[in-house]
């Protein structure tokens, strides 16, 4: 069987075990981190956790909680602009025993720094291929997949360039793609179209955040194009309340799509996106503490089981699909 890259080296795909497909050890803006390190992150000490030692402790706590719940592997889609730090990922992996699958790519809704505006899609693809073949951030840790994003501004010129760069790096290396989408802006069809135009096998493409839509028909229409769908933001009530996420999820299971969907929380052990006094907005009136890596096992799986999910469907989503997508 094929191997999958983790931060502690390649593992046999059969060794991934129970896998959460979309969880972040941290999420932070690199420029803020360097220029305004006093700005603070959500959760815990605002100053200390911007720097690696504090954030690392929280990340290790979160990963330990996942291990306790039976998780063996976490797919970590932090790339440029999300504060990717593979050295930290490796330390957390060694500390907790969790396997962490890292990526390369650019998470931007439109902005690109000048050095990337002045380069074309092929030159940006070269940067990604380096991370996949040589290693990330001066280490020998290799990226297992590619990441890009489209959100409220839609597929802008810059976003399209990143998607084409990701597609070309995938074609050159064979690694799969995860694309952040925004159902409320219907970004996914155009994202998928670009990958198809570039000649990417859509079985390699995972559209993240499909589960922000309450509409199972919408999610089904994407799956029917040949991609994987992430129902991966449980706990982010602001984008869609829990019960509506569960209802769409159960509808897709009933329609026979267990083998095309993922369940995850898109949790961030620490995040600097929001002022801590307004983070409650994210929880949308729900409990802020619900949006952690623990929610999948503590709330989501019990609710899905109660709604009729079979053991086989659960195994397919958490064990088989990650292997199928990562080795597609
Ligand atoms: Zn994410």
CSV table of C-alpha atoms and ligand atoms in Angstrom, one decimal:
chain,number,residue,atom,x,y,z
A,1,UNK,CA,0.0,0.0,0.0
A,2,UNK,CA,1.1,3.6,-0.6
A,3,UNK,CA,2.8,5.7,2.1
A,4,UNK,CA,1.6,9.0,3.5
A,5,UNK,CA,3.9,11.8,4.7
A,6,UNK,CA,3.6,12.8,8.4
A,7,UNK,CA,5.7,15.3,10.4
A,8,UNK,CA,7.7,12.3,11.8
A,9,UNK,CA,8.3,10.7,8.4
A,10,UNK,CA,6.3,8.6,5.9
A,11,UNK,CA,3.9,5.9,7.3
A,12,UNK,CA,2.1,3.1,5.5
A,13,UNK,CA,-1.4,4.4,4.6
A,14,UNK,CA,-2.8,1.4,6.5
A,15,UNK,CA,-1.2,2.8,9.7
A,16,UNK,CA,-3.2,6.1,9.6
A,17,UNK,CA,-6.1,4.6,11.7
A,18,UNK,CA,-8.8,6.8,13.0
A,19,UNK,CA,-8.2,10.2,11.3
A,20,UNK,CA,-9.6,13.7,11.7
A,21,UNK,CA,-9.3,15.3,8.3
A,22,UNK,CA,-9.3,19.0,9.2
A,23,UNK,CA,-7.9,20.3,12.5
A,24,UNK,CA,-5.4,23.0,13.2
A,25,UNK,CA,-2.7,23.0,15.8
A,26,UNK,CA,-2.8,26.8,15.6
A,27,UNK,CA,-4.1,29.4,13.3
A,28,UNK,CA,-2.3,32.8,13.2
A,29,UNK,CA,-1.3,35.4,10.8
A,30,UNK,CA,2.5,35.4,10.2
A,31,UNK,CA,2.8,39.2,9.7
A,32,UNK,CA,0.9,39.9,12.9
A,33,UNK,CA,3.0,37.4,14.7
A,34,UNK,CA,6.2,39.1,13.7
A,35,UNK,CA,5.1,42.8,13.8
A,36,UNK,CA,2.5,42.9,16.6
A,37,UNK,CA,3.3,39.9,18.8
A,38,UNK,CA,1.5,41.6,21.7
A,39,UNK,CA,-1.9,41.4,19.9
A,40,UNK,CA,-2.9,38.1,21.3
A,41,UNK,CA,-4.8,35.0,20.4
A,42,UNK,CA,-8.1,33.5,21.4
A,43,UNK,CA,-7.8,31.0,24.3
A,44,UNK,CA,-5.5,31.4,27.2
A,45,UNK,CA,-2.9,34.0,27.9
A,46,UNK,CA,-3.1,36.6,25.1
A,47,UNK,CA,0.6,37.4,25.0
A,48,UNK,CA,2.2,34.1,25.8
A,49,UNK,CA,0.3,32.0,23.4
A,50,UNK,CA,1.3,34.1,20.4
A,51,UNK,CA,4.8,32.8,20.8
A,52,UNK,CA,5.4,29.2,20.2
A,53,UNK,CA,6.0,27.8,23.8
A,54,UNK,CA,2.5,28.7,25.1
A,55,UNK,CA,0.7,27.9,21.8
A,56,UNK,CA,2.6,24.6,21.7
A,57,UNK,CA,1.3,23.6,25.2
A,58,UNK,CA,-2.3,24.2,24.1
A,59,UNK,CA,-1.8,22.4,20.8
A,60,UNK,CA,-0.4,19.4,22.7
A,61,UNK,CA,-3.3,19.5,25.1
A,62,UNK,CA,-5.7,19.4,22.2
A,63,UNK,CA,-3.9,16.5,20.5
A,64,UNK,CA,-3.7,14.6,23.7
A,65,UNK,CA,-7.5,15.0,24.0
A,66,UNK,CA,-7.9,13.6,20.5
A,67,UNK,CA,-5.6,10.6,21.3
A,68,UNK,CA,-7.7,9.9,24.4
A,69,UNK,CA,-10.7,9.6,22.2
A,70,UNK,CA,-9.1,7.1,19.8
A,71,UNK,CA,-7.8,9.4,17.1
A,72,UNK,CA,-4.5,8.2,15.6
A,73,UNK,CA,-3.9,10.8,12.9
A,74,UNK,CA,-4.8,14.5,12.4
A,75,UNK,CA,-4.6,16.0,8.9
A,76,UNK,CA,-3.4,19.6,9.5
A,77,UNK,CA,-4.3,22.0,6.7
A,78,UNK,CA,-2.3,25.0,8.0
A,79,UNK,CA,-0.3,26.5,5.2
A,80,UNK,CA,0.9,30.0,4.3
A,81,UNK,CA,-1.1,32.7,6.1
A,82,UNK,CA,-2.3,30.2,8.7
A,83,UNK,CA,0.9,30.2,10.7
A,84,UNK,CA,2.1,26.7,9.6
A,85,UNK,CA,5.1,25.6,11.8
A,86,UNK,CA,6.2,22.1,11.0
A,87,UNK,CA,8.9,22.0,13.7
A,88,UNK,CA,6.2,22.7,16.3
A,89,UNK,CA,3.9,20.1,14.7
A,90,UNK,CA,6.7,17.6,15.0
A,91,UNK,CA,7.3,18.3,18.7
A,92,UNK,CA,3.6,18.0,19.4
A,93,UNK,CA,3.5,14.8,17.5
A,94,UNK,CA,6.4,13.3,19.5
A,95,UNK,CA,5.0,14.6,22.8
A,96,UNK,CA,1.5,13.2,22.3
A,97,UNK,CA,2.0,10.2,19.9
A,98,UNK,CA,-0.5,11.6,17.4
A,99,UNK,CA,0.4,11.4,13.7
A,100,UNK,CA,0.2,14.7,12.0
A,101,UNK,CA,-0.2,15.0,8.2
A,102,UNK,CA,1.1,18.4,6.9
A,103,UNK,CA,0.4,20.4,3.8
A,104,UNK,CA,1.7,23.1,1.5
A,105,UNK,CA,-0.2,25.9,-0.2
A,106,UNK,CA,-1.6,29.4,0.3
A,107,UNK,CA,-4.7,30.3,2.3
A,108,UNK,CA,-5.9,33.6,0.9
A,109,UNK,CA,-9.3,34.9,0.0
A,110,UNK,CA,-7.6,37.4,-2.4
A,111,UNK,CA,-4.5,39.0,-1.0
A,112,UNK,CA,-1.1,37.9,-2.2
A,113,UNK,CA,2.2,39.4,-1.1
A,114,UNK,CA,4.1,41.3,-3.9
A,115,UNK,CA,6.7,38.5,-4.4
A,116,UNK,CA,3.8,36.2,-5.4
A,117,UNK,CA,1.9,38.8,-7.4
A,118,UNK,CA,5.1,39.2,-9.5
A,119,UNK,CA,5.3,35.4,-10.1
A,120,UNK,CA,3.1,33.2,-12.3
A,121,UNK,CA,1.2,30.1,-11.4
A,122,UNK,CA,4.1,27.8,-12.5
A,123,UNK,CA,6.6,29.7,-10.4
A,124,UNK,CA,4.3,29.4,-7.4
A,125,UNK,CA,3.8,25.7,-8.1
A,126,UNK,CA,7.6,25.4,-7.9
A,127,UNK,CA,7.4,26.6,-4.2
A,128,UNK,CA,4.8,23.9,-3.5
A,129,UNK,CA,6.7,21.2,-5.2
A,130,UNK,CA,9.8,22.1,-3.1
A,131,UNK,CA,7.7,21.5,0.1
A,132,UNK,CA,6.4,18.2,-1.3
A,133,UNK,CA,9.7,16.8,-2.6
A,134,UNK,CA,12.5,18.5,-0.6
A,135,UNK,CA,10.8,19.5,2.7
A,136,UNK,CA,9.0,22.3,4.5
A,137,UNK,CA,10.7,25.3,6.2
A,138,UNK,CA,14.2,24.0,6.0
A,139,UNK,CA,13.3,20.6,7.4
A,140,UNK,CA,13.0,17.2,5.8
A,141,UNK,CA,9.3,17.1,6.6
A,142,UNK,CA,7.4,16.7,3.4
A,143,UNK,CA,3.9,18.0,2.5
A,144,UNK,CA,1.3,15.3,2.0
A,145,UNK,CA,-1.3,17.5,0.2
A,146,UNK,CA,-1.9,20.9,-1.2
A,147,UNK,CA,-4.2,23.6,0.2
A,148,UNK,CA,-5.9,26.6,-1.4
A,149,UNK,CA,-9.0,28.7,-0.6
A,150,UNK,CA,-11.8,30.7,-2.0
A,151,UNK,CA,-14.2,32.6,0.2
A,152,UNK,CA,-16.6,35.6,0.2
A,153,UNK,CA,-14.8,37.6,-2.5
A,154,UNK,CA,-15.1,34.6,-4.8
A,155,UNK,CA,-12.6,33.2,-7.2
A,156,UNK,CA,-10.6,36.4,-7.8
A,157,UNK,CA,-7.6,36.6,-10.2
A,158,UNK,CA,-5.2,36.0,-7.3
A,159,UNK,CA,-7.3,33.1,-6.0
A,160,UNK,CA,-7.5,31.6,-9.5
A,161,UNK,CA,-3.7,31.8,-9.8
A,162,UNK,CA,-3.2,30.0,-6.5
A,163,UNK,CA,-5.7,27.3,-7.6
A,164,UNK,CA,-3.9,26.8,-10.9
A,165,UNK,CA,-0.5,26.6,-9.0
A,166,UNK,CA,-1.9,24.0,-6.6
A,167,UNK,CA,-3.3,22.0,-9.6
A,168,UNK,CA,0.0,22.1,-11.4
A,169,UNK,CA,1.9,21.1,-8.3
A,170,UNK,CA,-0.5,18.2,-7.8
A,171,UNK,CA,0.0,17.1,-11.4
A,172,UNK,CA,3.7,17.2,-11.0
A,173,UNK,CA,3.9,15.3,-7.7
A,174,UNK,CA,0.6,13.3,-7.5
A,175,UNK,CA,-0.4,14.6,-4.1
A,176,UNK,CA,-4.1,15.4,-3.4
A,177,UNK,CA,-5.7,18.8,-3.0
A,178,UNK,CA,-7.8,20.3,-0.2
A,179,UNK,CA,-9.7,23.5,-1.2
A,180,UNK,CA,-11.4,25.7,1.4
A,181,UNK,CA,-14.8,26.7,0.0
A,182,UNK,CA,-17.7,29.0,1.0
A,183,UNK,CA,-21.1,27.5,0.2
A,184,UNK,CA,-22.8,30.8,1.0
A,185,UNK,CA,-20.9,32.3,-2.0
A,186,UNK,CA,-21.1,29.1,-4.1
A,187,UNK,CA,-17.4,29.1,-4.7
A,188,UNK,CA,-16.9,25.4,-5.2
A,189,UNK,CA,-18.3,24.9,-8.7
A,190,UNK,CA,-15.7,27.4,-10.1
A,191,UNK,CA,-12.9,25.9,-7.9
A,192,UNK,CA,-13.7,22.5,-9.3
A,193,UNK,CA,-13.9,23.8,-12.8
A,194,UNK,CA,-10.3,25.2,-12.5
A,195,UNK,CA,-8.9,21.9,-11.3
A,196,UNK,CA,-10.7,20.1,-14.1
A,197,UNK,CA,-9.4,22.6,-16.7
A,198,UNK,CA,-5.9,22.0,-15.4
A,199,UNK,CA,-6.4,18.2,-15.8
A,200,UNK,CA,-6.5,17.2,-12.2
A,201,UNK,CA,-8.3,13.9,-11.4
A,202,UNK,CA,-11.2,15.2,-9.3
A,203,UNK,CA,-10.9,12.1,-7.1
A,204,UNK,CA,-7.8,13.9,-5.7
A,205,UNK,CA,-9.8,17.0,-4.7
A,206,UNK,CA,-11.5,17.5,-1.4
A,207,UNK,CA,-13.8,20.5,-1.1
A,208,UNK,CA,-13.6,21.7,2.5
A,209,UNK,CA,-16.5,23.3,4.4
A,210,UNK,CA,-19.3,21.8,2.3
A,211,UNK,CA,-21.0,21.2,5.7
A,212,UNK,CA,-21.5,24.9,6.1
A,213,UNK,CA,-24.5,24.4,3.8
A,214,UNK,CA,-27.7,23.1,5.3
A,215,UNK,CA,-28.6,21.8,1.8
A,216,UNK,CA,-27.8,18.1,1.2
A,217,UNK,CA,-28.8,18.6,-2.5
A,218,UNK,CA,-26.1,21.2,-2.9
A,219,UNK,CA,-23.4,19.0,-1.2
A,220,UNK,CA,-24.6,16.1,-3.3
A,221,UNK,CA,-24.2,18.1,-6.5
A,222,UNK,CA,-20.6,18.8,-5.7
A,223,UNK,CA,-19.9,15.1,-4.8
A,224,UNK,CA,-21.5,14.1,-8.1
A,225,UNK,CA,-18.8,16.1,-9.9
A,226,UNK,CA,-16.3,13.6,-8.5
A,227,UNK,CA,-14.8,15.4,-5.5
A,228,UNK,CA,-14.7,14.6,-1.8
A,229,UNK,CA,-16.8,16.8,0.6
A,230,UNK,CA,-15.7,18.0,4.0
A,231,UNK,CA,-18.4,18.2,6.7
A,232,UNK,CA,-15.7,19.7,8.8
A,233,UNK,CA,-16.8,22.7,10.8
A,234,UNK,CA,-18.8,21.2,13.7
A,235,UNK,CA,-18.9,23.7,16.5
A,236,UNK,CA,-18.7,26.8,14.3
A,237,UNK,CA,-22.3,27.8,15.0
A,238,UNK,CA,-21.9,31.2,13.3
A,239,UNK,CA,-21.7,29.5,9.9
A,240,UNK,CA,-24.3,26.8,10.5
A,241,UNK,CA,-25.9,25.5,13.7
A,242,UNK,CA,-25.1,22.0,14.9
A,243,UNK,CA,-28.5,20.5,14.3
A,244,UNK,CA,-28.6,21.7,10.7
A,245,UNK,CA,-25.1,20.2,10.1
A,246,UNK,CA,-26.3,16.9,11.5
A,247,UNK,CA,-29.5,16.9,9.4
A,248,UNK,CA,-27.6,17.4,6.2
A,249,UNK,CA,-24.9,14.9,7.2
A,250,UNK,CA,-27.6,12.2,7.9
A,251,UNK,CA,-29.3,12.9,4.6
A,252,UNK,CA,-26.0,12.3,2.8
A,253,UNK,CA,-25.4,9.1,4.6
A,254,UNK,CA,-28.9,7.9,3.7
A,255,UNK,CA,-28.2,8.7,0.1
A,256,UNK,CA,-25.2,6.4,0.2
A,257,UNK,CA,-22.4,9.0,0.3
A,258,UNK,CA,-20.5,7.7,3.4
A,259,UNK,CA,-17.6,6.9,1.1
A,260,UNK,CA,-17.3,10.5,-0.2
A,261,UNK,CA,-17.5,12.6,3.0
A,262,UNK,CA,-15.4,13.6,5.9
A,263,UNK,CA,-16.3,14.6,9.5
A,264,UNK,CA,-14.1,17.1,11.4
A,265,UNK,CA,-14.3,20.4,13.3
A,266,UNK,CA,-11.8,22.7,11.7
A,267,UNK,CA,-10.8,23.5,15.3
A,268,UNK,CA,-7.8,25.6,16.1
A,269,UNK,CA,-6.0,25.0,19.5
A,270,UNK,CA,-5.2,28.7,19.3
A,271,UNK,CA,-6.4,31.3,16.8
A,272,UNK,CA,-5.7,35.0,16.4
A,273,UNK,CA,-8.6,35.9,14.1
A,274,UNK,CA,-10.9,37.5,16.5
A,275,UNK,CA,-10.6,39.8,19.5
A,276,UNK,CA,-11.1,37.5,22.5
A,277,UNK,CA,-13.9,39.6,23.8
A,278,UNK,CA,-16.0,38.9,20.6
A,279,UNK,CA,-15.1,35.3,20.1
A,280,UNK,CA,-18.5,34.4,21.4
A,281,UNK,CA,-19.8,35.5,18.0
A,282,UNK,CA,-18.1,32.5,16.5
A,283,UNK,CA,-20.0,30.2,18.8
A,284,UNK,CA,-23.2,32.0,17.7
A,285,UNK,CA,-24.8,31.7,21.1
A,286,UNK,CA,-23.6,28.1,21.5
A,287,UNK,CA,-20.9,27.2,24.0
A,288,UNK,CA,-17.5,28.5,22.9
A,289,UNK,CA,-15.9,25.4,24.4
A,290,UNK,CA,-17.8,23.2,21.9
A,291,UNK,CA,-15.6,24.3,19.1
A,292,UNK,CA,-12.6,22.1,19.9
A,293,UNK,CA,-11.1,18.9,18.5
A,294,UNK,CA,-13.2,17.0,21.1
A,295,UNK,CA,-16.5,17.8,19.6
A,296,UNK,CA,-16.4,15.1,16.9
A,297,UNK,CA,-16.3,12.3,19.5
A,298,UNK,CA,-18.2,14.0,22.3
A,299,UNK,CA,-21.1,15.4,20.3
A,300,UNK,CA,-21.1,14.7,16.6
A,301,UNK,CA,-20.6,11.0,16.4
A,302,UNK,CA,-23.2,10.3,19.2
A,303,UNK,CA,-25.7,12.6,17.3
A,304,UNK,CA,-25.1,10.8,14.0
A,305,UNK,CA,-25.4,7.4,15.7
A,306,UNK,CA,-28.7,8.4,17.2
A,307,UNK,CA,-29.8,9.6,13.8
A,308,UNK,CA,-29.1,6.1,12.2
A,309,UNK,CA,-25.4,6.2,11.2
A,310,UNK,CA,-24.2,2.6,11.0
A,311,UNK,CA,-20.8,1.4,12.4
A,312,UNK,CA,-19.7,0.7,8.9
A,313,UNK,CA,-20.5,4.3,7.8
A,314,UNK,CA,-18.6,5.7,10.7
A,315,UNK,CA,-15.6,3.5,10.0
A,316,UNK,CA,-15.7,4.5,6.3
A,317,UNK,CA,-15.7,8.2,7.1
A,318,UNK,CA,-13.0,8.1,9.8
A,319,UNK,CA,-10.7,5.3,8.6
A,320,UNK,CA,-11.1,4.5,5.0
A,321,UNK,CA,-11.9,7.9,3.3
A,322,UNK,CA,-8.7,9.6,4.7
A,323,UNK,CA,-6.6,6.8,3.2
A,324,UNK,CA,-8.5,6.9,-0.1
A,325,UNK,CA,-8.1,10.6,-0.5
A,326,UNK,CA,-4.5,10.9,0.7
A,327,UNK,CA,-3.4,8.1,-1.6
A,328,UNK,CA,-5.7,8.9,-4.6
B,1,LIG,ZN1,-9.2,25.0,8.3
